[in-house]
PDB file of C-alpha atoms in Angstrom:
ATOM      1  CA  LEU L   1      -2.295   1.296  -9.319  1.00 93.00           C
ATOM      2  CA  GLN L   2      -0.914  -1.403 -12.081  1.00 95.00           C
ATOM      3  CA  ARG L   3       1.342   1.210 -13.866  1.00 96.00           C
ATOM      4  CA  CYS L   4       3.336   1.889 -10.589  1.00 96.00           C
ATOM      5  CA  LEU L   5       3.783  -1.944  -9.213  1.00 97.00           C
ATOM      6  CA  THR L   6       5.208  -3.014 -12.778  1.00 96.00           C
ATOM      7  CA  SER L   7       7.506   0.583 -12.945  1.00 97.00           C
ATOM      8  CA  LEU L   8       7.939   0.104  -9.424  1.00 97.00           C
ATOM      9  CA  LEU L   9       8.773  -3.341 -10.007  1.00 97.00           C
ATOM     10  CA  SER L  10      11.252  -3.501 -13.343  1.00 96.00           C
ATOM     11  CA  VAL L  11      13.785  -0.914 -10.620  1.00 96.00           C
ATOM     12  CA  ARG L  12      16.987  -2.431  -9.357  1.00 95.00           C
ATOM     13  CA  GLY L  13      16.360  -4.670  -6.624  1.00 95.00           C
ATOM     14  CA  VAL L  14      12.861  -4.410  -5.444  1.00 95.00           C
ATOM     15  CA  GLN L  15      11.827  -7.798  -4.490  1.00 95.00           C
ATOM     16  CA  ARG L  16       8.093  -8.949  -5.227  1.00 95.00           C
ATOM     17  CA  SER L  17       7.820 -10.659  -1.701  1.00 94.00           C
ATOM     18  CA  LYS L  18       8.800  -7.062  -0.161  1.00 94.00           C
ATOM     19  CA  ILE L  19       5.754  -5.546  -1.372  1.00 96.00           C
ATOM     20  CA  THR L  20       2.186  -4.953   0.517  1.00 96.00           C
ATOM     21  CA  VAL L  21      -0.047  -3.168  -1.137  1.00 97.00           C
ATOM     22  CA  TYR L  22      -2.118  -0.773   1.571  1.00 96.00           C
ATOM     23  CA  GLN L  23      -5.927  -0.726   0.076  1.00 94.00           C
ATOM     24  CA  ASP L  24      -8.721   1.240   1.615  1.00 89.00           C
ATOM     25  CA  GLY L  25     -12.288  -0.711   1.662  1.00 83.00           C
ATOM     26  CA  PHE L  26     -13.161  -3.020  -1.008  1.00 85.00           C
ATOM     27  CA  GLU L  27     -12.304  -1.374  -4.175  1.00 86.00           C
ATOM     28  CA  ALA L  28     -12.336  -4.819  -6.483  1.00 92.00           C
ATOM     29  CA  SER L  29      -9.431  -3.219  -9.435  1.00 92.00           C
ATOM     30  CA  THR L  30      -6.944  -2.654  -6.611  1.00 90.00           C
ATOM     31  CA  ALA L  31      -7.365  -5.785  -5.523  1.00 92.00           C
ATOM     32  CA  GLN L  32      -6.813  -7.868  -8.602  1.00 94.00           C
ATOM     33  CA  ALA L  33      -4.372  -5.381  -9.461  1.00 94.00           C
ATOM     34  CA  ALA L  34      -2.291  -6.048  -6.572  1.00 95.00           C
ATOM     35  CA  MET L  35      -2.935  -9.431  -7.055  1.00 95.00           C
ATOM     36  CA  SER L  36      -2.165  -9.726 -10.793  1.00 96.00           C
ATOM     37  CA  LEU L  37       1.473  -9.143 -10.431  1.00 96.00           C
ATOM     38  CA  GLY L  38       1.624 -11.299  -6.477  1.00 96.00           C
ATOM     39  CA  VAL L  39       1.776  -8.796  -4.728  1.00 96.00           C
ATOM     40  CA  THR L  40       0.310  -8.651  -0.647  1.00 95.00           C
ATOM     41  CA  ILE L  41      -2.462  -6.734   0.345  1.00 95.00           C
ATOM     42  CA  LYS L  42      -4.027  -5.799   2.938  1.00 95.00           C
ATOM     43  CA  HIS L  43      -7.120  -4.439   2.891  1.00 93.00           C
ATOM     44  CA  HIS L  44      -7.829  -1.097   5.437  1.00 91.00           C
ATOM     45  CA  VAL L  45     -11.706  -0.819   6.493  1.00 87.00           C
ATOM     46  CA  ARG L  46     -13.123   2.302   6.634  1.00 81.00           C
ATOM     47  CA  LYS L  47     -14.463   3.649   9.820  1.00 79.00           C
ATOM     48  CA  VAL L  48     -17.021   6.156   9.978  1.00 80.00           C
ATOM     49  CA  LEU L  49     -15.163   9.813  10.136  1.00 78.00           C
ATOM     50  CA  LYS L  50     -16.325  13.576  10.255  1.00 78.00           C
ATOM     51  CA  GLU L  51     -13.792  14.873   8.090  1.00 81.00           C
ATOM     52  CA  SER L  52     -11.989  13.458   5.263  1.00 80.00           C
ATOM     53  CA  ALA L  53      -8.550  14.876   6.209  1.00 87.00           C
ATOM     54  CA  ALA L  54      -9.654  11.475   9.172  1.00 89.00           C
ATOM     55  CA  TYR L  55     -10.538   8.887   6.835  1.00 88.00           C
ATOM     56  CA  ILE L  56      -6.146  10.079   5.154  1.00 89.00           C
ATOM     57  CA  ALA L  57      -4.632  10.092   8.616  1.00 92.00           C
ATOM     58  CA  ASP L  58      -6.919   6.969   9.580  1.00 92.00           C
ATOM     59  CA  HIS L  59      -4.967   4.671   7.195  1.00 93.00           C
ATOM     60  CA  TYR L  60      -1.485   5.619   7.776  1.00 94.00           C
ATOM     61  CA  LYS L  61      -2.170   5.054  11.062  1.00 95.00           C
ATOM     62  CA  PHE L  62      -2.954   1.728   9.428  1.00 95.00           C
ATOM     63  CA  ILE L  63      -0.297   1.328   7.524  1.00 96.00           C
ATOM     64  CA  LEU L  64       1.790   2.342  10.764  1.00 96.00           C
ATOM     65  CA  SER L  65       0.792   0.162  12.722  1.00 96.00           C
ATOM     66  CA  ASP L  66       1.531  -3.097  10.540  1.00 95.00           C
ATOM     67  CA  VAL L  67       4.141  -1.726   9.347  1.00 95.00           C
ATOM     68  CA  PHE L  68       6.332  -1.480  12.923  1.00 93.00           C
ATOM     69  CA  ALA L  69       4.355  -4.008  14.656  1.00 96.00           C
ATOM     70  CA  ASP L  70       6.137  -6.452  12.828  1.00 93.00           C
ATOM     71  CA  GLN L  71       9.875  -7.603  14.132  1.00 92.00           C
ATOM     72  CA  SER L  72      10.786  -8.490  10.771  1.00 91.00           C
ATOM     73  CA  VAL L  73      10.881  -5.399   8.565  1.00 90.00           C
ATOM     74  CA  GLU L  74      13.959  -3.156   8.664  1.00 91.00           C
ATOM     75  CA  PHE L  75      12.501   0.096   6.361  1.00 91.00           C
ATOM     76  CA  ALA L  76       9.475   1.060   4.667  1.00 93.00           C
ATOM     77  CA  ILE L  77       8.468   3.603   1.505  1.00 93.00           C
ATOM     78  CA  ILE L  78       5.148   4.402   1.363  1.00 94.00           C
ATOM     79  CA  VAL L  79       4.445   5.342  -2.040  1.00 94.00           C
ATOM     80  CA  GLU L  80       0.839   6.454  -3.181  1.00 93.00           C
ATOM     81  CA  GLU L  81      -0.841   4.580  -6.318  1.00 93.00           C
ATOM     82  CA  ASP L  82       0.049   7.639  -9.343  1.00 94.00           C
ATOM     83  CA  MET L  83       3.912   7.514  -8.829  1.00 96.00           C
ATOM     84  CA  ILE L  84       6.104   5.967 -11.408  1.00 96.00           C
ATOM     85  CA  PHE L  85       9.324   4.770 -10.942  1.00 95.00           C
ATOM     86  CA  ALA L  86      12.219   4.964 -13.509  1.00 92.00           C
ATOM     87  CA  PRO L  87      14.111   1.614 -13.876  1.00 82.00           C
TER      88      PRO L  87
END
């Protein structure tokens, strides 16, 4: 996550205040990486589900529900933590 966020923040026009990390669970190192770079982090408490795909779908539902509920959001780009961006 640290590498992903660092590379994202190096892209021209990206504003730190517009980045939100949606964390599935409460892994301390993930939260620390986001906080160390000064980006917003929101935690999703996992439900008990039977299939692994259901966890992914539930997490995306959490993300998209939060984004669409915020009337000030004009657009959203969802990325995974293993993505690296060119400056």
